[in-house]
Coordinates of C-alpha atoms in Angstrom, one line a residue:
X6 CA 76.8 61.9 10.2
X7 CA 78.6 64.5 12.2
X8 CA 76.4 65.9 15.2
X9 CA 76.3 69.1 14.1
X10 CA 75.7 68.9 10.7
X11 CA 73.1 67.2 11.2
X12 CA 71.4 69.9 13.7
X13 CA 71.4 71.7 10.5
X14 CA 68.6 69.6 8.7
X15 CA 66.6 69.3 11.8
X16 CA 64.2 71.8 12.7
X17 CA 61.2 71.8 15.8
X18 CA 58.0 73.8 15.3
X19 CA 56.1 74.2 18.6
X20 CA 51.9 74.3 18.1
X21 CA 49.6 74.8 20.9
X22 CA 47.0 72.5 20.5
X23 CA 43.3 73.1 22.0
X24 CA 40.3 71.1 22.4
X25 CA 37.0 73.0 23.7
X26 CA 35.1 71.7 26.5
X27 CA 32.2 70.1 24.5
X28 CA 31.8 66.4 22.7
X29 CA 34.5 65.6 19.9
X30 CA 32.1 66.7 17.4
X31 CA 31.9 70.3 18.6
X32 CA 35.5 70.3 18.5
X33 CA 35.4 69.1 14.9
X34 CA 32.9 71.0 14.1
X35 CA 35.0 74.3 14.7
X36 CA 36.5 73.6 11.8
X37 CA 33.9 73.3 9.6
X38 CA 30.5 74.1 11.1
X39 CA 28.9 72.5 7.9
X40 CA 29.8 69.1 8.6
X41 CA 27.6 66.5 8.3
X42 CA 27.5 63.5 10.9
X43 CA 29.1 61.3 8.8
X44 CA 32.0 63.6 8.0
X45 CA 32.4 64.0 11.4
X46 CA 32.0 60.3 12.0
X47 CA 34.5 59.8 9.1
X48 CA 36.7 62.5 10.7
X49 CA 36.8 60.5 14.4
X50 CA 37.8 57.2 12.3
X51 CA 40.9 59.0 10.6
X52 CA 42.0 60.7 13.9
X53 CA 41.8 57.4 16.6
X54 CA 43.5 55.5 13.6
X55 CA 46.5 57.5 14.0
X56 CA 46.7 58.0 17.9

């Protein structure tokens, strides 16, 4: 494929990511403050899965 055809189809989106100085649950928890400890157990599981 020719170079710049090709930087026609890609694209970059910058996000600022933040994490809050409590425990990983706070920080899921800011999301929904309804959570229960095994959504936010489940939660944990999905996220270290696809570190």
């Amino acid at each position: 494929m020719d170079p710049e055809a090709l930087l026609h189809k890609v694209s970059m989106m910058v996000q600022d990511v933040y994490l809050f100085q409590d425990m990983i649950a706070g920080n899921i928890r800011f999301e929904r403050s309804d959570a229960t400890r095994e959504e936010i157990e489940e939660s944990y599981r999905t996220i270290i899965s696809v570190s």
